[in-house]
CSV table of C-alpha atoms in Angstrom, one decimal:
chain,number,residue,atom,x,y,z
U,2,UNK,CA,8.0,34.5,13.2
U,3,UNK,CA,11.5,33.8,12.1
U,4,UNK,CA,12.4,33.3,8.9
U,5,UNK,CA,14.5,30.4,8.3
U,6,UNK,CA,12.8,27.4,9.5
U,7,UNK,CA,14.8,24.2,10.6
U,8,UNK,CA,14.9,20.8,9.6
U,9,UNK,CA,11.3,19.0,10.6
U,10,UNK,CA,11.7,17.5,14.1
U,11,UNK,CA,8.9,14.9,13.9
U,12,UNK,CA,8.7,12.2,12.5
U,13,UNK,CA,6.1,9.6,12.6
U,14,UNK,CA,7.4,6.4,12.9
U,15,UNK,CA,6.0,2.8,12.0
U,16,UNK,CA,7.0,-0.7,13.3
U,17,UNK,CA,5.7,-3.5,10.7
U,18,UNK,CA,5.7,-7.1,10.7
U,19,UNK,CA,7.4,-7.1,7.2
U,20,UNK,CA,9.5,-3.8,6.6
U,21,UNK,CA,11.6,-4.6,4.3
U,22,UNK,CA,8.2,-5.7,2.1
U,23,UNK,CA,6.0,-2.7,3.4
U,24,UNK,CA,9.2,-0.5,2.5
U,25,UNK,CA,8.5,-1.2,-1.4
U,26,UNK,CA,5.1,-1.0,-0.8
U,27,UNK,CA,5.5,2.5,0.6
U,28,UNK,CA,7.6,3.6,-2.6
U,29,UNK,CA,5.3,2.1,-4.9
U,30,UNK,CA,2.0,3.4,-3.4
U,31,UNK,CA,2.8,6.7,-1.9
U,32,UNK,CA,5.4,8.0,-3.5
U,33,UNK,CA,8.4,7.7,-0.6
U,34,UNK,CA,11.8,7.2,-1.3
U,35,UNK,CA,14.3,5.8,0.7
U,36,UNK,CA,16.8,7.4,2.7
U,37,UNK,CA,18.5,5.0,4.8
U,38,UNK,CA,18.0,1.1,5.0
U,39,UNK,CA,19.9,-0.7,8.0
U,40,UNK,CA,19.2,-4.7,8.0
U,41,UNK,CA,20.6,-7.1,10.0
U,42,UNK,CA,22.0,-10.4,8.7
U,43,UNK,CA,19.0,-12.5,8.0
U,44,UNK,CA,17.6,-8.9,6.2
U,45,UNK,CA,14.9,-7.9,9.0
U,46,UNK,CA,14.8,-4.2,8.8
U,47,UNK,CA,15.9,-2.6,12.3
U,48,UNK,CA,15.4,1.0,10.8
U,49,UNK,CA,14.9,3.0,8.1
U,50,UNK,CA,14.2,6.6,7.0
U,51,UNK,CA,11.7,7.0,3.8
U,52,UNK,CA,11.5,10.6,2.6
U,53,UNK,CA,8.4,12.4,1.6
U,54,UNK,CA,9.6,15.8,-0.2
U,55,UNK,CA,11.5,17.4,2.9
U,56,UNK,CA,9.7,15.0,5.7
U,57,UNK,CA,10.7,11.9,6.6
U,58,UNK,CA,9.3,8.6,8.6
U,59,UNK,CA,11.3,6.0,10.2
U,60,UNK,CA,10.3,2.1,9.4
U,61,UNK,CA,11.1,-0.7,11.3
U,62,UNK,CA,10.5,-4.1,12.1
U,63,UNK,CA,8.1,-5.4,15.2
U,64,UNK,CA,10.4,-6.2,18.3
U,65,UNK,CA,9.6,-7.8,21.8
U,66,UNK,CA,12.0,-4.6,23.4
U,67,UNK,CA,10.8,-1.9,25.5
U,68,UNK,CA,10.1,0.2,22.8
U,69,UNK,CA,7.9,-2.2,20.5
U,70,UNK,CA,6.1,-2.8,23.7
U,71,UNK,CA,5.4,0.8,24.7
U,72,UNK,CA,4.0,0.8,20.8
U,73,UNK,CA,3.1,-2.1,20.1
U,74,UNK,CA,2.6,-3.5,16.9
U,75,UNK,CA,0.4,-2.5,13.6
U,76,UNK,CA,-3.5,-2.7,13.7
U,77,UNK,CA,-6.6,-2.3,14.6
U,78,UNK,CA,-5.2,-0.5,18.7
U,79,UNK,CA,-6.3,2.8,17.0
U,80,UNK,CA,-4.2,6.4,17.3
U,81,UNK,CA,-1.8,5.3,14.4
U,82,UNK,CA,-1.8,7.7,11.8
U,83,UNK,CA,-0.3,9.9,9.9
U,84,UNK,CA,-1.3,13.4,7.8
U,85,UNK,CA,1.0,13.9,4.9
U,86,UNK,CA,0.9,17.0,3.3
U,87,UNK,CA,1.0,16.5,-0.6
U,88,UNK,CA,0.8,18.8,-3.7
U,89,UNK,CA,-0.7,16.2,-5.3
U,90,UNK,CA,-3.5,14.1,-3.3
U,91,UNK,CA,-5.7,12.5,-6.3
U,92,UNK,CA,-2.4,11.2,-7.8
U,93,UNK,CA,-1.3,9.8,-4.7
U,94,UNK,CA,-5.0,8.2,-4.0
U,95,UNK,CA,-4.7,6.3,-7.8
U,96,UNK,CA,-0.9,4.9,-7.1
U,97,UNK,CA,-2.6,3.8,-3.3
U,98,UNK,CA,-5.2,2.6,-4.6
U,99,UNK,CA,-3.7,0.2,-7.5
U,100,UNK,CA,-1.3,-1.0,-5.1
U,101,UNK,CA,-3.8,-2.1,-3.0
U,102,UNK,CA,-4.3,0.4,0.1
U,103,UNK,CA,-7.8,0.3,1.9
U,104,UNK,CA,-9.6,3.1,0.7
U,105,UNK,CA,-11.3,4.7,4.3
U,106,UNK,CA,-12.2,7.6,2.5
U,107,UNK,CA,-12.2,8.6,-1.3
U,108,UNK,CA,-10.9,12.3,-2.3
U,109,UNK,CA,-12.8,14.7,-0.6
U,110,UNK,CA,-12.7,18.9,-1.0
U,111,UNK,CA,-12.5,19.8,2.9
U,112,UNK,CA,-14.7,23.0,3.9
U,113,UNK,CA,-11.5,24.1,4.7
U,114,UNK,CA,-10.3,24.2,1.6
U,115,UNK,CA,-7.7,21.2,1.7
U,116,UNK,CA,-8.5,18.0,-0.7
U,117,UNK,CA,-7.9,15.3,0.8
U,118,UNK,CA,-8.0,10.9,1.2
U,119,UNK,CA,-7.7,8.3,3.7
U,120,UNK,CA,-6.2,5.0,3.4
U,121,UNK,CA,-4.8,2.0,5.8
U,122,UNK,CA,-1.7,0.2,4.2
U,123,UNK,CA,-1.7,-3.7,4.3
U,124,UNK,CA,-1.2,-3.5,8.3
U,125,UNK,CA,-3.4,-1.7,9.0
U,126,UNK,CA,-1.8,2.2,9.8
U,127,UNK,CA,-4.1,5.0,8.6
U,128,UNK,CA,-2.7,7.2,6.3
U,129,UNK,CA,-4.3,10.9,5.3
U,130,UNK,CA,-2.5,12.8,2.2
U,131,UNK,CA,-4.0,15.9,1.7
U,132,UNK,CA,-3.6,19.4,0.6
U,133,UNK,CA,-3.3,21.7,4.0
U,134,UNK,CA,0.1,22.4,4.7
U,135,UNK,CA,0.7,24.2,8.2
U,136,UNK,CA,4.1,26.0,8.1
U,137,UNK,CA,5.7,26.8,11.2
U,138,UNK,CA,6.7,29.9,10.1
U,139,UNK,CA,3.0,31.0,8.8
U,140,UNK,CA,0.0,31.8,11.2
U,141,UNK,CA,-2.0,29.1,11.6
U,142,UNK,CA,-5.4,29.6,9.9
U,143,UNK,CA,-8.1,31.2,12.0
């Protein structure tokens, strides 16, 4: 295994009807911060980069292009989520929870030994912070 591991090469994105007001609602409720915030004139978010310790995800707002139609927009479609590896789970589930995420699943101690929630924002993407945190560089656990 080597023994400097690079920069994270995926990143799970999100396309929103509202960024720019999802953006907040990320920082408030989870804990991101923002990286980069490109707008165009009339403020609709075309990206952004919200970091999460040394991860990131990239925001943006619904389009009628040929991505946003290869994605589609957020909902009920299924296969949007996202696992976030946190040293701190039950804080993150009290900030989520005030600020109004749908609780799918309260804290939960995994037989695996990682604690755990689940949570949709307000459009609908599932969310999973918990503590199991895969490193490249490690074995994965048998």
């Amino acid at each position: 295994m080597p023994e400097n591991i690079e920069a994270p090469r995926i990143y799970a994105t999100f396309r929103y009807n509202d960024a720019a007001k999802m953006i907040d609602w990320l920082v408030k409720a989870f804990g991101f911060t923002v990286h980069a915030r490109y707008a165009d004139a009339d403020g609709v978010i075309q990206h952004a980069q919200l970091a999460f310790g040394s991860s990131m995800i990239m925001v943006g707002n619904v389009r009628d292009d040929a991505y946003g139609r290869m994605v589609g927009g957020p909902g009920s479609q299924g296969g949007k989520s996202v696992y976030v590896a946190a040293d701190n789970p039950d804080e993150i589930y009290a900030r989520a929870k005030t600020a109004g995420a749908k609780i799918l699943e309260e804290p939960t101690n995994r037989d695996y030994g990682s604690r755990d929630f689940v949570c949709a924002d307000p459009e609908g993407n599932v969310w999973s912070f918990g503590t199991y945190w895969p490193k490249a560089n490690e074995p994965a656990m048998s």
